[in-house]
PDB file of C-alpha atoms in Angstrom:
ATOM      1  CA  UNK A   1      16.939 -13.095  19.615  1.00  0.00           C
ATOM      2  CA  UNK A   2      17.328 -12.198  15.559  1.00  0.00           C
ATOM      3  CA  UNK A   3      19.923 -14.029  14.792  1.00  0.00           C
ATOM      4  CA  UNK A   4      17.629 -17.132  15.135  1.00  0.00           C
ATOM      5  CA  UNK A   5      15.543 -16.308  12.132  1.00  0.00           C
ATOM      6  CA  UNK A   6      18.301 -15.442   9.778  1.00  0.00           C
ATOM      7  CA  UNK A   7      19.813 -18.808  10.920  1.00  0.00           C
ATOM      8  CA  UNK A   8      16.356 -20.457  10.029  1.00  0.00           C
ATOM      9  CA  UNK A   9      16.206 -18.433   6.852  1.00  0.00           C
ATOM     10  CA  UNK A  10      19.559 -19.776   6.286  1.00  0.00           C
ATOM     11  CA  UNK A  11      19.258 -22.954   6.409  1.00  0.00           C
ATOM     12  CA  UNK A  12      15.571 -23.334   4.719  1.00  0.00           C
ATOM     13  CA  UNK A  13      17.657 -21.118   1.252  1.00  0.00           C
ATOM     14  CA  UNK A  14      20.695 -23.600   1.705  1.00  0.00           C
ATOM     15  CA  UNK A  15      20.950 -25.521  -2.054  1.00  0.00           C
ATOM     16  CA  UNK A  16      21.312 -28.858  -0.896  1.00  0.00           C
ATOM     17  CA  UNK A  17      19.827 -29.245   2.009  1.00  0.00           C
ATOM     18  CA  UNK A  18      16.783 -26.441   2.748  1.00  0.00           C
ATOM     19  CA  UNK A  19      13.528 -26.213   1.451  1.00  0.00           C
ATOM     20  CA  UNK A  20      12.970 -26.367  -2.328  1.00  0.00           C
ATOM     21  CA  UNK A  21      10.268 -23.634  -2.214  1.00  0.00           C
ATOM     22  CA  UNK A  22      12.244 -20.937  -0.417  1.00  0.00           C
ATOM     23  CA  UNK A  23      15.740 -22.034  -2.039  1.00  0.00           C
ATOM     24  CA  UNK A  24      13.493 -21.253  -5.786  1.00  0.00           C
ATOM     25  CA  UNK A  25      12.661 -17.998  -4.402  1.00  0.00           C
ATOM     26  CA  UNK A  26      13.856 -14.780  -5.919  1.00  0.00           C
ATOM     27  CA  UNK A  27      13.288 -11.060  -4.804  1.00  0.00           C
ATOM     28  CA  UNK A  28      10.503 -10.572  -7.773  1.00  0.00           C
ATOM     29  CA  UNK A  29       8.607 -14.002  -6.609  1.00  0.00           C
ATOM     30  CA  UNK A  30       7.922 -12.782  -2.728  1.00  0.00           C
ATOM     31  CA  UNK A  31       7.364  -9.378  -3.218  1.00  0.00           C
ATOM     32  CA  UNK A  32       3.513  -9.626  -3.595  1.00  0.00           C
ATOM     33  CA  UNK A  33       4.069 -11.496  -0.157  1.00  0.00           C
ATOM     34  CA  UNK A  34       5.774  -8.863   1.200  1.00  0.00           C
ATOM     35  CA  UNK A  35       2.841  -6.717   0.487  1.00  0.00           C
ATOM     36  CA  UNK A  36       0.280  -9.188   1.262  1.00  0.00           C
ATOM     37  CA  UNK A  37       2.167  -9.350   5.280  1.00  0.00           C
ATOM     38  CA  UNK A  38       1.891  -5.510   5.386  1.00  0.00           C
ATOM     39  CA  UNK A  39      -1.516  -5.461   4.969  1.00  0.00           C
ATOM     40  CA  UNK A  40      -2.117  -7.925   6.807  1.00  0.00           C
ATOM     41  CA  UNK A  41      -0.455  -5.747   9.797  1.00  0.00           C
ATOM     42  CA  UNK A  42      -2.327  -3.170   8.803  1.00  0.00           C
ATOM     43  CA  UNK A  43      -5.203  -5.072   9.039  1.00  0.00           C
ATOM     44  CA  UNK A  44      -4.492  -6.079  13.169  1.00  0.00           C
ATOM     45  CA  UNK A  45      -4.017  -2.554  13.885  1.00  0.00           C
ATOM     46  CA  UNK A  46      -7.597  -1.724  12.289  1.00  0.00           C
ATOM     47  CA  UNK A  47      -8.884  -4.675  14.550  1.00  0.00           C
ATOM     48  CA  UNK A  48      -6.911  -3.685  17.629  1.00  0.00           C
ATOM     49  CA  UNK A  49      -5.833  -7.365  18.168  1.00  0.00           C
ATOM     50  CA  UNK A  50      -2.444  -6.871  20.215  1.00  0.00           C
ATOM     51  CA  UNK A  51      -2.242 -11.021  19.679  1.00  0.00           C
ATOM     52  CA  UNK A  52      -2.046 -11.064  15.865  1.00  0.00           C
ATOM     53  CA  UNK A  53      -0.032  -7.523  15.285  1.00  0.00           C
ATOM     54  CA  UNK A  54       2.618  -9.595  16.825  1.00  0.00           C
ATOM     55  CA  UNK A  55       2.217 -12.529  14.530  1.00  0.00           C
ATOM     56  CA  UNK A  56       1.100 -10.200  11.368  1.00  0.00           C
ATOM     57  CA  UNK A  57       5.033  -8.180  13.040  1.00  0.00           C
ATOM     58  CA  UNK A  58       6.941 -11.356  12.727  1.00  0.00           C
ATOM     59  CA  UNK A  59       5.963 -12.417   9.110  1.00  0.00           C
ATOM     60  CA  UNK A  60       6.476  -8.689   7.993  1.00  0.00           C
ATOM     61  CA  UNK A  61      10.512  -9.316   9.943  1.00  0.00           C
ATOM     62  CA  UNK A  62      10.755 -12.204   8.150  1.00  0.00           C
ATOM     63  CA  UNK A  63      10.001 -10.854   4.933  1.00  0.00           C
ATOM     64  CA  UNK A  64      12.969  -9.002   5.420  1.00  0.00           C
ATOM     65  CA  UNK A  65      15.518 -11.342   6.705  1.00  0.00           C
ATOM     66  CA  UNK A  66      14.029 -12.960   3.144  1.00  0.00           C
ATOM     67  CA  UNK A  67      15.070 -10.452   0.850  1.00  0.00           C
ATOM     68  CA  UNK A  68      17.885  -9.580   2.948  1.00  0.00           C
ATOM     69  CA  UNK A  69      19.350 -13.205   2.668  1.00  0.00           C
ATOM     70  CA  UNK A  70      18.702 -14.068  -1.147  1.00  0.00           C
ATOM     71  CA  UNK A  71      20.757 -10.517  -1.442  1.00  0.00           C
ATOM     72  CA  UNK A  72      23.662 -11.791   0.865  1.00  0.00           C
ATOM     73  CA  UNK A  73      23.980 -15.048  -1.571  1.00  0.00           C
ATOM     74  CA  UNK A  74      24.045 -12.914  -4.379  1.00  0.00           C
ATOM     75  CA  UNK A  75      27.015 -10.318  -2.415  1.00  0.00           C
ATOM     76  CA  UNK A  76      25.010  -7.523  -2.907  1.00  0.00           C
ATOM     77  CA  UNK A  77      24.338  -6.407   0.267  1.00  0.00           C
ATOM     78  CA  UNK A  78      23.178  -8.610   3.836  1.00  0.00           C
ATOM     79  CA  UNK A  79      20.907  -7.486   6.832  1.00  0.00           C
ATOM     80  CA  UNK A  80      23.243  -6.287   9.081  1.00  0.00           C
ATOM     81  CA  UNK A  81      23.518  -3.459   5.603  1.00  0.00           C
ATOM     82  CA  UNK A  82      19.676  -2.774   5.975  1.00  0.00           C
ATOM     83  CA  UNK A  83      19.863  -2.469   9.276  1.00  0.00           C
ATOM     84  CA  UNK A  84      22.970  -0.184   9.033  1.00  0.00           C
ATOM     85  CA  UNK A  85      21.420   1.637   6.207  1.00  0.00           C
ATOM     86  CA  UNK A  86      17.898   2.667   7.966  1.00  0.00           C
ATOM     87  CA  UNK A  87      19.620   3.612  10.728  1.00  0.00           C
ATOM     88  CA  UNK A  88      21.591   5.765   9.142  1.00  0.00           C
ATOM     89  CA  UNK A  89      19.032   7.324   7.217  1.00  0.00           C
ATOM     90  CA  UNK A  90      16.968   7.775  10.093  1.00  0.00           C
ATOM     91  CA  UNK A  91      19.488  10.271  12.183  1.00  0.00           C
ATOM     92  CA  UNK A  92      20.237  12.030   8.570  1.00  0.00           C
ATOM     93  CA  UNK A  93      16.910  12.860   8.621  1.00  0.00           C
ATOM     94  CA  UNK A  94      16.483  14.402  12.488  1.00  0.00           C
ATOM     95  CA  UNK A  95      19.146  16.210  12.955  1.00  0.00           C
ATOM     96  CA  UNK A  96      18.031  18.270  15.559  1.00  0.00           C
ATOM     97  CA  UNK A  97      17.740  14.405  17.737  1.00  0.00           C
ATOM     98  CA  UNK A  98      21.207  13.210  16.711  1.00  0.00           C
ATOM     99  CA  UNK A  99      22.896  16.238  15.595  1.00  0.00           C
ATOM    100  CA  UNK A 100      23.418  20.052  16.039  1.00  0.00           C
ATOM    101  CA  UNK A 101      20.521  21.507  14.289  1.00  0.00           C
ATOM    102  CA  UNK A 102      18.036  23.451  16.686  1.00  0.00           C
ATOM    103  CA  UNK A 103      15.003  22.264  14.499  1.00  0.00           C
ATOM    104  CA  UNK A 104      14.544  19.565  12.137  1.00  0.00           C
ATOM    105  CA  UNK A 105      14.260  21.335   8.356  1.00  0.00           C
ATOM    106  CA  UNK A 106      11.311  19.160   7.891  1.00  0.00           C
ATOM    107  CA  UNK A 107      10.555  15.376   6.619  1.00  0.00           C
ATOM    108  CA  UNK A 108       9.699  16.020   3.060  1.00  0.00           C
ATOM    109  CA  UNK A 109      12.746  19.010   2.385  1.00  0.00           C
ATOM    110  CA  UNK A 110      15.129  15.943   3.985  1.00  0.00           C
ATOM    111  CA  UNK A 111      13.580  13.339   1.545  1.00  0.00           C
ATOM    112  CA  UNK A 112      13.758  16.016  -1.000  1.00  0.00           C
ATOM    113  CA  UNK A 113      18.009  16.628   0.012  1.00  0.00           C
ATOM    114  CA  UNK A 114      18.528  13.278  -0.555  1.00  0.00           C
ATOM    115  CA  UNK A 115      16.581  12.884  -3.873  1.00  0.00           C
ATOM    116  CA  UNK A 116      18.839  16.045  -5.196  1.00  0.00           C
ATOM    117  CA  UNK A 117      22.073  13.907  -4.890  1.00  0.00           C
ATOM    118  CA  UNK A 118      20.459  10.909  -7.080  1.00  0.00           C
ATOM    119  CA  UNK A 119      20.749  10.852 -11.185  1.00  0.00           C
ATOM    120  CA  UNK A 120      16.949  10.916 -11.182  1.00  0.00           C
ATOM    121  CA  UNK A 121      16.268  15.063 -10.098  1.00  0.00           C
ATOM    122  CA  UNK A 122      12.775  14.694 -11.877  1.00  0.00           C
ATOM    123  CA  UNK A 123       9.721  15.509  -8.703  1.00  0.00           C
ATOM    124  CA  UNK A 124       8.043  12.905  -8.773  1.00  0.00           C
ATOM    125  CA  UNK A 125      11.394  10.593  -8.428  1.00  0.00           C
ATOM    126  CA  UNK A 126      11.334   7.957  -5.595  1.00  0.00           C
ATOM    127  CA  UNK A 127       7.333   7.090  -5.971  1.00  0.00           C
ATOM    128  CA  UNK A 128       8.322   3.096  -5.876  1.00  0.00           C
ATOM    129  CA  UNK A 129       5.834   2.089  -8.974  1.00  0.00           C
ATOM    130  CA  UNK A 130       5.172  -1.349  -6.776  1.00  0.00           C
ATOM    131  CA  UNK A 131       3.554   0.526  -4.166  1.00  0.00           C
ATOM    132  CA  UNK A 132      -0.709   0.445  -3.917  1.00  0.00           C
ATOM    133  CA  UNK A 133      -2.333   2.259  -7.133  1.00  0.00           C
ATOM    134  CA  UNK A 134      -3.890   4.576  -4.807  1.00  0.00           C
ATOM    135  CA  UNK A 135      -1.528   5.722  -2.392  1.00  0.00           C
ATOM    136  CA  UNK A 136       1.275   5.973  -5.557  1.00  0.00           C
ATOM    137  CA  UNK A 137      -1.995   8.264  -7.160  1.00  0.00           C
ATOM    138  CA  UNK A 138      -1.859  10.273  -4.204  1.00  0.00           C
ATOM    139  CA  UNK A 139       1.903  11.126  -3.920  1.00  0.00           C
ATOM    140  CA  UNK A 140       2.441  11.626  -7.634  1.00  0.00           C
ATOM    141  CA  UNK A 141      -0.461  14.395  -6.779  1.00  0.00           C
ATOM    142  CA  UNK A 142       1.254  15.478  -3.811  1.00  0.00           C
ATOM    143  CA  UNK A 143       4.405  16.040  -5.257  1.00  0.00           C
ATOM    144  CA  UNK A 144       3.579  17.400  -8.990  1.00  0.00           C
ATOM    145  CA  UNK A 145       1.618  20.152  -6.371  1.00  0.00           C
ATOM    146  CA  UNK A 146       4.909  21.116  -4.312  1.00  0.00           C
ATOM    147  CA  UNK A 147       6.092  22.422  -7.389  1.00  0.00           C
ATOM    148  CA  UNK A 148       2.770  23.995  -8.731  1.00  0.00           C
ATOM    149  CA  UNK A 149       1.102  21.546 -10.614  1.00  0.00           C
ATOM    150  CA  UNK A 150      -2.640  21.640  -8.772  1.00  0.00           C
ATOM    151  CA  UNK A 151      -6.160  23.044  -8.737  1.00  0.00           C
ATOM    152  CA  UNK A 152      -6.867  26.165  -7.004  1.00  0.00           C
ATOM    153  CA  UNK A 153      -9.024  23.952  -5.047  1.00  0.00           C
ATOM    154  CA  UNK A 154     -11.723  21.182  -5.212  1.00  0.00           C
ATOM    155  CA  UNK A 155     -13.594  22.866  -8.011  1.00  0.00           C
ATOM    156  CA  UNK A 156     -11.147  22.438 -10.595  1.00  0.00           C
ATOM    157  CA  UNK A 157     -10.744  18.417  -9.384  1.00  0.00           C
ATOM    158  CA  UNK A 158     -14.834  17.739  -9.401  1.00  0.00           C
ATOM    159  CA  UNK A 159     -15.045  19.386 -13.165  1.00  0.00           C
ATOM    160  CA  UNK A 160     -12.054  16.669 -14.059  1.00  0.00           C
ATOM    161  CA  UNK A 161     -13.763  14.226 -12.674  1.00  0.00           C
ATOM    162  CA  UNK A 162     -17.030  15.062 -14.874  1.00  0.00           C
ATOM    163  CA  UNK A 163     -14.872  15.353 -17.962  1.00  0.00           C
ATOM    164  CA  UNK A 164     -13.588  12.126 -16.875  1.00  0.00           C
ATOM    165  CA  UNK A 165     -16.622  10.419 -16.987  1.00  0.00           C
ATOM    166  CA  UNK A 166     -17.925  11.957 -20.124  1.00  0.00           C
ATOM    167  CA  UNK A 167     -14.449  10.243 -21.996  1.00  0.00           C
ATOM    168  CA  UNK A 168     -15.103   6.834 -20.411  1.00  0.00           C
ATOM    169  CA  UNK A 169     -19.040   7.103 -22.127  1.00  0.00           C
ATOM    170  CA  UNK A 170     -17.462   7.715 -25.044  1.00  0.00           C
ATOM    171  CA  UNK A 171     -14.518   6.080 -25.760  1.00  0.00           C
ATOM    172  CA  UNK A 172     -14.491   2.800 -27.712  1.00  0.00           C
ATOM    173  CA  UNK A 173     -13.640  -0.659 -26.352  1.00  0.00           C
ATOM    174  CA  UNK A 174     -10.305  -0.873 -26.702  1.00  0.00           C
ATOM    175  CA  UNK A 175      -9.909   2.986 -24.902  1.00  0.00           C
ATOM    176  CA  UNK A 176     -12.443   1.683 -21.996  1.00  0.00           C
ATOM    177  CA  UNK A 177      -9.491   0.928 -19.620  1.00  0.00           C
ATOM    178  CA  UNK A 178      -7.137   3.585 -20.238  1.00  0.00           C
ATOM    179  CA  UNK A 179     -10.073   5.925 -19.796  1.00  0.00           C
ATOM    180  CA  UNK A 180     -11.117   4.386 -16.313  1.00  0.00           C
ATOM    181  CA  UNK A 181      -7.788   4.726 -15.411  1.00  0.00           C
ATOM    182  CA  UNK A 182      -7.973   8.553 -15.768  1.00  0.00           C
ATOM    183  CA  UNK A 183     -11.257   8.855 -13.848  1.00  0.00           C
ATOM    184  CA  UNK A 184     -10.214   6.454 -10.886  1.00  0.00           C
ATOM    185  CA  UNK A 185      -6.635   8.943 -11.099  1.00  0.00           C
ATOM    186  CA  UNK A 186      -8.759  12.198 -11.174  1.00  0.00           C
ATOM    187  CA  UNK A 187     -11.305  11.115  -8.563  1.00  0.00           C
ATOM    188  CA  UNK A 188      -7.914  10.510  -6.163  1.00  0.00           C
ATOM    189  CA  UNK A 189      -7.298  14.248  -7.145  1.00  0.00           C
ATOM    190  CA  UNK A 190     -10.744  15.122  -5.427  1.00  0.00           C
ATOM    191  CA  UNK A 191     -11.173  12.992  -2.570  1.00  0.00           C
ATOM    192  CA  UNK A 192      -7.097  14.874  -1.885  1.00  0.00           C
ATOM    193  CA  UNK A 193      -8.770  18.071  -2.485  1.00  0.00           C
ATOM    194  CA  UNK A 194     -11.804  17.275   0.198  1.00  0.00           C
ATOM    195  CA  UNK A 195      -8.841  16.533   2.824  1.00  0.00           C
ATOM    196  CA  UNK A 196      -9.713  12.536   2.471  1.00  0.00           C
ATOM    197  CA  UNK A 197      -7.643  10.023   2.374  1.00  0.00           C
ATOM    198  CA  UNK A 198      -8.798   7.493  -1.145  1.00  0.00           C
ATOM    199  CA  UNK A 199      -7.210   4.950   0.149  1.00  0.00           C
ATOM    200  CA  UNK A 200      -8.991   4.649   4.210  1.00  0.00           C
ATOM    201  CA  UNK A 201     -12.028   5.268   2.585  1.00  0.00           C
ATOM    202  CA  UNK A 202     -12.323   3.262   0.141  1.00  0.00           C
ATOM    203  CA  UNK A 203     -11.509   0.392   2.767  1.00  0.00           C
ATOM    204  CA  UNK A 204     -14.407   1.451   4.600  1.00  0.00           C
ATOM    205  CA  UNK A 205     -16.296   1.118   1.174  1.00  0.00           C
ATOM    206  CA  UNK A 206     -15.396  -2.312   1.332  1.00  0.00           C
ATOM    207  CA  UNK A 207     -16.203  -2.761   4.594  1.00  0.00           C
ATOM    208  CA  UNK A 208     -19.910  -1.529   4.517  1.00  0.00           C
ATOM    209  CA  UNK A 209     -20.489  -3.331   1.534  1.00  0.00           C
ATOM    210  CA  UNK A 210     -19.497  -6.897   2.954  1.00  0.00           C
ATOM    211  CA  UNK A 211     -21.278  -6.238   5.661  1.00  0.00           C
ATOM    212  CA  UNK A 212     -24.670  -5.514   3.886  1.00  0.00           C
ATOM    213  CA  UNK A 213     -23.911  -8.251   1.697  1.00  0.00           C
ATOM    214  CA  UNK A 214     -23.676 -10.807   4.601  1.00  0.00           C
ATOM    215  CA  UNK A 215     -26.454  -9.056   6.464  1.00  0.00           C
ATOM    216  CA  UNK A 216     -28.342  -9.709   2.930  1.00  0.00           C
ATOM    217  CA  UNK A 217     -27.449 -13.543   2.416  1.00  0.00           C
ATOM    218  CA  UNK A 218     -28.378 -13.491   6.342  1.00  0.00           C
ATOM    219  CA  UNK A 219     -32.026 -12.174   6.068  1.00  0.00           C
ATOM    220  CA  UNK A 220     -32.600 -14.344   2.536  1.00  0.00           C
ATOM    221  CA  UNK A 221     -31.048 -17.731   3.945  1.00  0.00           C
ATOM    222  CA  UNK A 222     -29.572 -20.467   1.823  1.00  0.00           C
ATOM    223  CA  UNK A 223     -32.119 -19.299  -1.562  1.00  0.00           C
ATOM    224  CA  UNK A 224     -30.030 -16.158  -1.592  1.00  0.00           C
ATOM    225  CA  UNK A 225     -28.455 -16.730  -5.214  1.00  0.00           C
ATOM    226  CA  UNK A 226     -31.735 -17.646  -6.735  1.00  0.00           C
ATOM    227  CA  UNK A 227     -33.516 -14.577  -5.443  1.00  0.00           C
ATOM    228  CA  UNK A 228     -34.525 -12.112  -8.770  1.00  0.00           C
ATOM    229  CA  UNK A 229     -32.351  -8.747  -9.032  1.00  0.00           C
ATOM    230  CA  UNK A 230     -35.337  -6.910  -7.944  1.00  0.00           C
ATOM    231  CA  UNK A 231     -35.837  -9.265  -4.117  1.00  0.00           C
ATOM    232  CA  UNK A 232     -31.692  -8.912  -4.117  1.00  0.00           C
ATOM    233  CA  UNK A 233     -32.697  -4.909  -4.586  1.00  0.00           C
ATOM    234  CA  UNK A 234     -35.493  -5.005  -1.632  1.00  0.00           C
ATOM    235  CA  UNK A 235     -33.498  -6.761   0.775  1.00  0.00           C
ATOM    236  CA  UNK A 236     -30.484  -4.326  -0.076  1.00  0.00           C
ATOM    237  CA  UNK A 237     -33.063  -1.370   1.131  1.00  0.00           C
ATOM    238  CA  UNK A 238     -33.614  -3.266   4.134  1.00  0.00           C
ATOM    239  CA  UNK A 239     -30.467  -3.672   5.238  1.00  0.00           C
ATOM    240  CA  UNK A 240     -29.660  -0.414   5.416  1.00  0.00           C
ATOM    241  CA  UNK A 241     -32.004   1.090   7.042  1.00  0.00           C
ATOM    242  CA  UNK A 242     -31.248  -1.389   9.628  1.00  0.00           C
TER     243      UNK A 242
END
């Protein structure tokens, strides 16, 4: 079945008879679409829409085929190599299922052993720079915590949040963006200590804001934009009360 999709992508990438847009793409230019498709998969799951999930998984699979086709044209690897690599990895990481081990040594222990065989032996090695910033912050902090660089409890991370707020307030204009980054990183750390997934929490916060804002617009009608800030705030409080 997947052979049909592979053939379609090869046709689209044909330099003479393919699609001009598809031929022009590189790993770098389609990377944002790959990330977007992964989020759309997550959105379909969150909405519980199986039909959309089927379609979005197809879009995500297309990205894998697209990247693999570009690699094949460059002589780097092809789709079968991608499948073989992930198959080998899954068997290696489940020695109690596919090997002679009596128990799994643990996912992180296995990943750490894999990292040990690479040039970068840092505890932070392998945390992809391209992943969403909130998720990457959590992963960096967890890695650091495993080697003892962490606050002993949520109190220390909360104090750091207050410290970073003060630094933002005192920062000159040229340094505000950097200090805001430090503040966000500290908030992520605090959330981690409280057992809260910051990405999920922010997603829920976004949904709440959107729901309330749309409620304000519905209550005000076409004249919403012309209302004063005080009137908008009054509407906001009414929507919250509902």
